[in-house]
Short mmCIF file of C-alpha atoms in Angstrom, two decimals:
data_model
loop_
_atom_site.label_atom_id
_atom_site.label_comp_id
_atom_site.label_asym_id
_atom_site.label_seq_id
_atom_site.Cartn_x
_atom_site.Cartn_y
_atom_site.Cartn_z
CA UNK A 1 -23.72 37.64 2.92
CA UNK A 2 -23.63 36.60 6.50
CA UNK A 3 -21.31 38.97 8.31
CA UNK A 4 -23.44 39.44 10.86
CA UNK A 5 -22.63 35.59 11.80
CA UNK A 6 -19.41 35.76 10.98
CA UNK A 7 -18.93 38.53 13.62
CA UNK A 8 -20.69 36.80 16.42
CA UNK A 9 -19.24 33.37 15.43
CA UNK A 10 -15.05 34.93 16.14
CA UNK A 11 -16.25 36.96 19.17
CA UNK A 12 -17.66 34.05 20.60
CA UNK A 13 -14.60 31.57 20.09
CA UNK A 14 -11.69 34.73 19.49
CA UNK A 15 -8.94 31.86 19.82
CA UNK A 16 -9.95 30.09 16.58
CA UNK A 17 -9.05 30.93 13.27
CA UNK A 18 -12.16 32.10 10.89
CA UNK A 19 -11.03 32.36 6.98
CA UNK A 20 -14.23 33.70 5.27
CA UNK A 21 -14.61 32.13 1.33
CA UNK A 22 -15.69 34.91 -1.26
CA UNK A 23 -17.12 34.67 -4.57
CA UNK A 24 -17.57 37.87 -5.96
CA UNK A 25 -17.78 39.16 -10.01
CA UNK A 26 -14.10 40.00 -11.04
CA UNK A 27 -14.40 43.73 -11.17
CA UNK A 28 -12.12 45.69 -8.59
CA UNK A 29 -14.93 47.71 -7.09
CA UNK A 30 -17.08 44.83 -5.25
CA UNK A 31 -14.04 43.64 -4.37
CA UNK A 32 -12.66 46.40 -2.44
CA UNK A 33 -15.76 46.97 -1.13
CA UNK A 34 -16.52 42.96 0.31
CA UNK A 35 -13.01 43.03 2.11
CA UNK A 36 -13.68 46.13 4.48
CA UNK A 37 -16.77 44.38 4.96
CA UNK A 38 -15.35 40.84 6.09
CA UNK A 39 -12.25 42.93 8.10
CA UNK A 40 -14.99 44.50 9.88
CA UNK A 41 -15.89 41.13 11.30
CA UNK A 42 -12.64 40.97 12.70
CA UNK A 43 -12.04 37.64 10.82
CA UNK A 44 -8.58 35.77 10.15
CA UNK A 45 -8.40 35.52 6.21
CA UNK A 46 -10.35 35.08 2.57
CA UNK A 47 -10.45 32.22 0.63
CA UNK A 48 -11.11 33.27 -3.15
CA UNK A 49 -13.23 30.63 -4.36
CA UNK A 50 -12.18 30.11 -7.49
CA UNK A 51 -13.44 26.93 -8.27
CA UNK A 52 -17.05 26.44 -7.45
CA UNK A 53 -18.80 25.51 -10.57
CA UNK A 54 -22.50 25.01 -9.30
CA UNK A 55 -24.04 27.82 -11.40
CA UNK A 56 -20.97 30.72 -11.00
CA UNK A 57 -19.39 30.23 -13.52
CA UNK A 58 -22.15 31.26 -15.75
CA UNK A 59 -22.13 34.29 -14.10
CA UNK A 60 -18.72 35.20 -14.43
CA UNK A 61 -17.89 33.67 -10.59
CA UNK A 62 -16.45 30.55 -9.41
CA UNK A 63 -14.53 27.97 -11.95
CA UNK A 64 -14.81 30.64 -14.63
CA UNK A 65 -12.11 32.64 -13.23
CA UNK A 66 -9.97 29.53 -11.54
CA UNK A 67 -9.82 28.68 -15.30
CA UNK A 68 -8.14 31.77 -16.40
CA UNK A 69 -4.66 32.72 -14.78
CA UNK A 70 -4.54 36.18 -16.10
CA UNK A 71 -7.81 36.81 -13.82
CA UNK A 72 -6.55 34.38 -10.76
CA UNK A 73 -3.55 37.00 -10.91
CA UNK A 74 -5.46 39.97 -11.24
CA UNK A 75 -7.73 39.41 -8.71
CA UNK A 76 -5.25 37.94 -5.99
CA UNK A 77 -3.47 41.44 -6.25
CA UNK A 78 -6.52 43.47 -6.26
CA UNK A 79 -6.84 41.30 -2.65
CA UNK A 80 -3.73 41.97 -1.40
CA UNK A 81 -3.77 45.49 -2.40
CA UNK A 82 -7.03 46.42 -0.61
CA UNK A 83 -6.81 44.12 2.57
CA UNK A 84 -4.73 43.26 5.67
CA UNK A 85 -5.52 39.99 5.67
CA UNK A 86 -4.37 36.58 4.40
CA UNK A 87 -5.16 35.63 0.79
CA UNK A 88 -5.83 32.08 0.11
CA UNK A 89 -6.84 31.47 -3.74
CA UNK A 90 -9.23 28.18 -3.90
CA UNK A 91 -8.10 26.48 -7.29
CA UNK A 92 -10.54 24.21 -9.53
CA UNK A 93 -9.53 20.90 -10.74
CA UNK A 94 -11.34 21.63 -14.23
CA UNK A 95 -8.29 22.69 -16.10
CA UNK A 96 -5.32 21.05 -18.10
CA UNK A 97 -2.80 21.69 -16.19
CA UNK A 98 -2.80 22.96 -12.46
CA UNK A 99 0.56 24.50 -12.21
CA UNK A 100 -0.72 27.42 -14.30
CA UNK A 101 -3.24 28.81 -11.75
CA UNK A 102 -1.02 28.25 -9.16
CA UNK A 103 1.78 30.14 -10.34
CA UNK A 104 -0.80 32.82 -11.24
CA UNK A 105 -1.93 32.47 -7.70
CA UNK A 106 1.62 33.53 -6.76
CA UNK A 107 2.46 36.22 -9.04
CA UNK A 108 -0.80 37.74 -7.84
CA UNK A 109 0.83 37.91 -3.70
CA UNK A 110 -1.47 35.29 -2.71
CA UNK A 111 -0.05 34.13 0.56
CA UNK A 112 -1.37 30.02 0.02
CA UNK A 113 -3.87 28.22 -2.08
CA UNK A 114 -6.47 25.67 -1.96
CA UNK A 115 -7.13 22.93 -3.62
CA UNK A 116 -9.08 21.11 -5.23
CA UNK A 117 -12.64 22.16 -5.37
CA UNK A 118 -15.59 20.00 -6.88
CA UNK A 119 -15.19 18.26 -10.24
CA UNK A 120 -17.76 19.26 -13.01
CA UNK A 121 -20.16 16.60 -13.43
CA UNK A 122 -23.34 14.89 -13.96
CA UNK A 123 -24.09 11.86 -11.34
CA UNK A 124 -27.07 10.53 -12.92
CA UNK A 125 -29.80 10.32 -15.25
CA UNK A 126 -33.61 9.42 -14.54
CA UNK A 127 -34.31 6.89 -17.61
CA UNK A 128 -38.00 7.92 -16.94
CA UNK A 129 -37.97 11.34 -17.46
CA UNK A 130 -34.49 11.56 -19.32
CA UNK A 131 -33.30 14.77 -17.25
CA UNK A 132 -30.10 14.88 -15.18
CA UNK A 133 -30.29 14.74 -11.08
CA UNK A 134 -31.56 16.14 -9.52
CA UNK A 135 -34.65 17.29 -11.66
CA UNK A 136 -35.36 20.57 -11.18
CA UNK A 137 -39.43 21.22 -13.37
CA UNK A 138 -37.84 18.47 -15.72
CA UNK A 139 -34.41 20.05 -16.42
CA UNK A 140 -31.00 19.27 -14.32
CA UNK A 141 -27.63 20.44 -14.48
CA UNK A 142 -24.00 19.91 -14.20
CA UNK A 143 -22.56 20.14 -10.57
CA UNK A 144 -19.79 19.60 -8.55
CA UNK A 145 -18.17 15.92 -7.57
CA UNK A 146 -16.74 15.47 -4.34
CA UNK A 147 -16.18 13.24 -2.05
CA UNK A 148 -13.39 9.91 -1.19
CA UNK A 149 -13.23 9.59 -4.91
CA UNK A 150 -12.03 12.68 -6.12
CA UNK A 151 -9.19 12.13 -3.19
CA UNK A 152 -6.43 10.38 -5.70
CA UNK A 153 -7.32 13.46 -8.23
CA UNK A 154 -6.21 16.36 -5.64
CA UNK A 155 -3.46 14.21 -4.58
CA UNK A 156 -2.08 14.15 -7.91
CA UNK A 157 -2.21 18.39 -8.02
CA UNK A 158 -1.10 19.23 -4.66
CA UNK A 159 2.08 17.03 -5.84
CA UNK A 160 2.42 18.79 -9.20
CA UNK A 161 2.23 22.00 -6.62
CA UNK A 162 4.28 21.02 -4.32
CA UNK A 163 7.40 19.71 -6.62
CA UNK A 164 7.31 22.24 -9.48
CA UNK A 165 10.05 24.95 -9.73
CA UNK A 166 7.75 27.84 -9.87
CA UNK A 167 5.36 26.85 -6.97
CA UNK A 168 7.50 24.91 -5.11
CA UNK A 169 7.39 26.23 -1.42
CA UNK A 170 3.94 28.34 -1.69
CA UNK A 171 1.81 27.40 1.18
CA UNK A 172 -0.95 24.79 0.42
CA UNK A 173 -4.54 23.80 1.81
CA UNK A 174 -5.40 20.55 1.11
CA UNK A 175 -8.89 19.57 -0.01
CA UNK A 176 -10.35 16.51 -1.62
CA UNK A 177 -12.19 13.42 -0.01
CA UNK A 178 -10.60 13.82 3.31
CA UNK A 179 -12.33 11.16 5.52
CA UNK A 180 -9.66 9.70 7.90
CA UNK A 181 -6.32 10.37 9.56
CA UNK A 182 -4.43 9.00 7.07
CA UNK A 183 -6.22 10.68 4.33
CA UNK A 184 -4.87 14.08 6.27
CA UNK A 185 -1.50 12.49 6.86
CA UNK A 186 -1.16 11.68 2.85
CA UNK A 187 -1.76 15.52 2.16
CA UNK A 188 0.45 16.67 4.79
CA UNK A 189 3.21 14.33 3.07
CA UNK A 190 2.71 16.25 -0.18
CA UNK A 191 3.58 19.29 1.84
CA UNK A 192 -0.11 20.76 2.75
CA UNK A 193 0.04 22.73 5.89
CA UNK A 194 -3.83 22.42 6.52
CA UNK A 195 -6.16 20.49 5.22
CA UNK A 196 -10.11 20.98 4.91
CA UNK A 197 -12.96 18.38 5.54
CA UNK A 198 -16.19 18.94 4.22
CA UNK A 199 -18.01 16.09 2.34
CA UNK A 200 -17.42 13.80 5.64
CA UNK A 201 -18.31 16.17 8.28
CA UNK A 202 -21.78 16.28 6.14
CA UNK A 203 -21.69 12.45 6.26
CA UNK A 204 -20.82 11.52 9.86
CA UNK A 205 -21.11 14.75 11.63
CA UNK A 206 -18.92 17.09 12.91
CA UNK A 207 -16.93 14.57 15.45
CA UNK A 208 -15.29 13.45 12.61
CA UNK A 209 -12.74 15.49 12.56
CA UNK A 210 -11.74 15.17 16.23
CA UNK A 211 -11.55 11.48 15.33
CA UNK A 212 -9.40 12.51 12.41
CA UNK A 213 -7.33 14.84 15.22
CA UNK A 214 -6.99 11.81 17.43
CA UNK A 215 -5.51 8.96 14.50
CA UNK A 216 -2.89 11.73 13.12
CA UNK A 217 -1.93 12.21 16.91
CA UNK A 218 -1.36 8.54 17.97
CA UNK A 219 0.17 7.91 14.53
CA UNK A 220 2.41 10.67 14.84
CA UNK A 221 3.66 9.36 18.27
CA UNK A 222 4.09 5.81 17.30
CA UNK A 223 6.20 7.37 14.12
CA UNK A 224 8.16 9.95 16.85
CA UNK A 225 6.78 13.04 14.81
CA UNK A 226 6.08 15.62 17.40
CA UNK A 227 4.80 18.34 14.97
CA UNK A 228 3.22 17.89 11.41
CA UNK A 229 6.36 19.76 10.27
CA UNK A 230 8.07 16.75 11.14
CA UNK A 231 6.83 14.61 8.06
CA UNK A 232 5.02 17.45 5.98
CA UNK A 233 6.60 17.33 2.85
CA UNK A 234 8.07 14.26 2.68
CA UNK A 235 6.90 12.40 -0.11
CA UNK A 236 7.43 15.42 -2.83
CA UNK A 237 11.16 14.06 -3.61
CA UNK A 238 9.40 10.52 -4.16
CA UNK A 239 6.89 11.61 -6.83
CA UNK A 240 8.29 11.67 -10.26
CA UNK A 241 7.80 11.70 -14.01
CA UNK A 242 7.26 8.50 -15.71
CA UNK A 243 10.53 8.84 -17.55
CA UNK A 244 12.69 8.47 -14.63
CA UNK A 245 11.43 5.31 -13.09
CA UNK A 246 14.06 2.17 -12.68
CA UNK A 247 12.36 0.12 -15.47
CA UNK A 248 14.70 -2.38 -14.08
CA UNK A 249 12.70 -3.28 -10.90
CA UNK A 250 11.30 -5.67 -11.32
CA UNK A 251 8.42 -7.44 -8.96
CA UNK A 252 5.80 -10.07 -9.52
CA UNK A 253 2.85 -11.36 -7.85
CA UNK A 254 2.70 -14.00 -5.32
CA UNK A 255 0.05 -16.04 -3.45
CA UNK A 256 -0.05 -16.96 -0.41
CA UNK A 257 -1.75 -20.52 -0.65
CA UNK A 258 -2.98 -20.80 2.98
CA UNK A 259 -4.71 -17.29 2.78
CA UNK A 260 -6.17 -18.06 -0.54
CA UNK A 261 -10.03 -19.06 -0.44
CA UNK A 262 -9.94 -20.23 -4.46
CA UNK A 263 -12.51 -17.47 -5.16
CA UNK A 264 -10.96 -17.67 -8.96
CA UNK A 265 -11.16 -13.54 -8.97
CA UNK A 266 -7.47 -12.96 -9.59
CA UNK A 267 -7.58 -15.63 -12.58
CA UNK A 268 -10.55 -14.13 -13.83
CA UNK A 269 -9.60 -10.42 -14.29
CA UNK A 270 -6.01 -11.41 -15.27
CA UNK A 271 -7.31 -14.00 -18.14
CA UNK A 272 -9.94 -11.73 -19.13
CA UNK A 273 -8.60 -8.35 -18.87
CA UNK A 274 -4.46 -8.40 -18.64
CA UNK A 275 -1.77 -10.83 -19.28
CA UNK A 276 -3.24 -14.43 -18.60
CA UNK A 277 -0.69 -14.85 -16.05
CA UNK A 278 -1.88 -17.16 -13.45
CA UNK A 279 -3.11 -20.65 -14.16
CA UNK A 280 -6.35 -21.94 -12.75
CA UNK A 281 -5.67 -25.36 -11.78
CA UNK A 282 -3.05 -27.96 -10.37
CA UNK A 283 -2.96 -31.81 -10.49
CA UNK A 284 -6.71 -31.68 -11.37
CA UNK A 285 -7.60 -29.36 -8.60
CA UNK A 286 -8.64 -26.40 -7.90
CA UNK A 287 -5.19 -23.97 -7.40
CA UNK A 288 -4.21 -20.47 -8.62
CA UNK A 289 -1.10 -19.70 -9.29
CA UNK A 290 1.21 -16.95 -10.59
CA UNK A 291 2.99 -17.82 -14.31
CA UNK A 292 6.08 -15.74 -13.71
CA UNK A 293 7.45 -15.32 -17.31
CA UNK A 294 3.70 -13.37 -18.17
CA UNK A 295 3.70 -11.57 -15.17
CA UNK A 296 4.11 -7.77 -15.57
CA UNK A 297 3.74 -6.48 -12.21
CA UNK A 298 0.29 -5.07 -13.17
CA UNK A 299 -0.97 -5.51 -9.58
CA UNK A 300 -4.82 -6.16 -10.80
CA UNK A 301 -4.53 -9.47 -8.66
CA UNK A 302 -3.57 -7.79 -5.82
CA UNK A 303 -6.65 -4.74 -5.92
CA UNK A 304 -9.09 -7.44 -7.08
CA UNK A 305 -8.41 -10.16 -4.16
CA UNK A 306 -10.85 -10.03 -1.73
CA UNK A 307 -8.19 -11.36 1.42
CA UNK A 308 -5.70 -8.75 2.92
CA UNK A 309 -2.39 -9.81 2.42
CA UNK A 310 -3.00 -13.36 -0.10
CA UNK A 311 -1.67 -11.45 -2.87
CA UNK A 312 1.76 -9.43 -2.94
CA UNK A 313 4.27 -8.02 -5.19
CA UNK A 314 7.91 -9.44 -4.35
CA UNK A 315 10.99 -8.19 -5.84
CA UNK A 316 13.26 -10.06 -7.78
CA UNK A 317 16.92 -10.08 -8.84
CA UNK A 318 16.71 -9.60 -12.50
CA UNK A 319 16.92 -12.99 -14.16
CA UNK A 320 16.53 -15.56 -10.97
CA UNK A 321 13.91 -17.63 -9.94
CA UNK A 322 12.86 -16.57 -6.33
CA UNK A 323 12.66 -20.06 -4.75
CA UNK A 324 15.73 -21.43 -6.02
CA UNK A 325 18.20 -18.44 -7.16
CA UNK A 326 18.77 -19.61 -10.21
CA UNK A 327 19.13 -18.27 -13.38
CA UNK A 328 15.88 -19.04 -15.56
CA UNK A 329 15.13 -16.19 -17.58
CA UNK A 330 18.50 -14.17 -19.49
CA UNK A 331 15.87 -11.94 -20.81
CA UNK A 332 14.82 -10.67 -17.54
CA UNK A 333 18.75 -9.27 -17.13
CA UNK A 334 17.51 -6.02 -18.84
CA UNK A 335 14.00 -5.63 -18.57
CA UNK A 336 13.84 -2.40 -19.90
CA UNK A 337 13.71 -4.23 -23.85
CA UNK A 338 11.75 -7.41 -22.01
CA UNK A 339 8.66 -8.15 -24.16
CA UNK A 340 6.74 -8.81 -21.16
CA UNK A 341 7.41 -5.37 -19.85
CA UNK A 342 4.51 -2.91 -21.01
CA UNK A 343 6.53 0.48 -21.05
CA UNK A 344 9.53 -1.34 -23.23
CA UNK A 345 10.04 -0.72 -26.88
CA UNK A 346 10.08 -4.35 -27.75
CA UNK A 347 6.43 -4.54 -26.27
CA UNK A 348 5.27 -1.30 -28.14
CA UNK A 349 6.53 -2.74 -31.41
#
């Protein structure tokens, strides 16, 4: 391990906070024994990495314990019982339901956690050899998948985190395809008080994050947030089960003919792949254009368009036609039984 580093690294820059990540085998012993060790360093905290699974958790390390509660517990109080510093526990995504190790997390005295680490995977496979990649003397292995598009993935736990009744409130590090300032900002809103940056510091260097630094700041100002305690948290009330949305909302997709470049995309995926909801042509020519009575507020037109702002979703009073306020559809009036709408029970029969 490289405590000697460590050491130097905090004398040399004593106003900065160093939190040191430990794997070790989950036996009380080498634990005791690796905290006096990174205390002597004079360090800030430990992150219990709990998730790594390039090769650990075949040796009892990593992912193989972030997958078992009863051992995230165990081991988080063996931490706080044998050190005097702060405890973060580093959850993997590779599990059912992220609440669990959380909560274990918790029970354990863990003062935070972190989350999420790398996503078992395999990116790859040479089709001349027939061996994962990297090849390693003809054999590969599973690793870990990070990056921008694991991002949506630890947004999704930090909210389960941050909103249910038996984590609710317990400090969170946010991890997961942080590139940007508004990739920070969207973790903050989930109520992360940190977050960590890793895949794009390897990418673009370490200047990305006082890039990252200087967005959140000028966004912040133009918002009047003056601390990230200001909007941290903020979203949690707005995530929610499936069950309780207004079914009742209803919007529908609109083009704006003087953006649209008649690139056909929109009719495409919608004829091909959804609800055949926009027609192709007009008076002989060329024109796309939104059916609204097969319209289900998918919003495939809108992610496929290739022209910011040409397609948008616009709400609508239940029942009217948006250009003349009529009445045109009684059906619409409850759109919770409205065969059109996917989630009704009309639609599922």
């Amino acid at each position: 391990m490289n405590l000697r580093e460590i050491k130097k690294v905090k004398r040399e820059w004593p106003d900065r906070a160093m939190v040191v990540s430990l794997m070790v085998p989950c036996e009380e012993e080498p634990w005791k024994k690796i905290l006096k060790e990174v205390e002597d360093t004079e360090a800030d905290g430990v992150e219990l990495n709990f998730g790594c699974p390039h090769g650990m958790s075949e040796r009892g390390m990593g992912s193989a314990v972030g997958q078992v509660p009863e051992y995230i517990e165990m081991v988080a109080r063996w931490c706080k019982q044998h050190t005097r510093m702060p405890v973060i526990v580093k959850l993997t995504p590779n599990i059912t339901d992220i609440r669990r190790p959380a909560n274990a997390a918790k029970q354990g005295g863990a003062d935070a956690v972190s989350l999420i680490n790398t996503i078992n995977s395999i990116t790859a496979i040479d089709l001349d050899n027939f061996a994962p990649q990297p090849t390693i003397d003809g054999k590969g292995s599973h690793g870990g998948y990070c990056g921008p598009a694991v991002r949506p993935i630890a947004l999704s736990m930090v909210s389960e985190i941050a909103r249910d009744k038996d984590t609710r409130g317990l400090p969170i590090s946010g991890i997961g395809g942080i590139a940007t300032w508004r990739d920070a900002a969207e973790f903050i809103a989930l109520s992360c008080g940190t977050v960590q940056v890793c895949t794009a510091a390897m990418a673009y260097g370490f200047r990305i994050v006082q890039e990252m630094a200087s967005g959140l700041s000028n966004w912040m100002n133009e918002k009047g947030y003056r601390t990230i305690d200001d909007f941290r948290g903020l979203a949690v009330p707005n995530v929610t089960d499936w069950q309780y949305l207004n079914l009742n909302y209803v919007t529908k997709a609109r083009i704006d003919q003087d953006l649209c470049i008649k690139c056909g995309r929109c009719y495409a995926a919608c004829e091909d792949t959804s609800h055949q909801a926009i027609s192709a042509t007009k008076n002989g020519r060329r024109h796309f254009e939104v059916i609204d009575e097969e319209c289900v507020a998918c919003n495939l037109c809108v992610n496929v368009c290739p022209v910011d702002g040409c397609i948008t979703m616009e709400r609508l009073t239940a029942g009217t036609d948006p250009r003349t306020g009529k009445d045109i559809n009684p059906a619409y009036a409850n759109w919770t039984t409205h065969p059109n709408n996917p989630m009704s029970l009309k639609a599922a029969e």
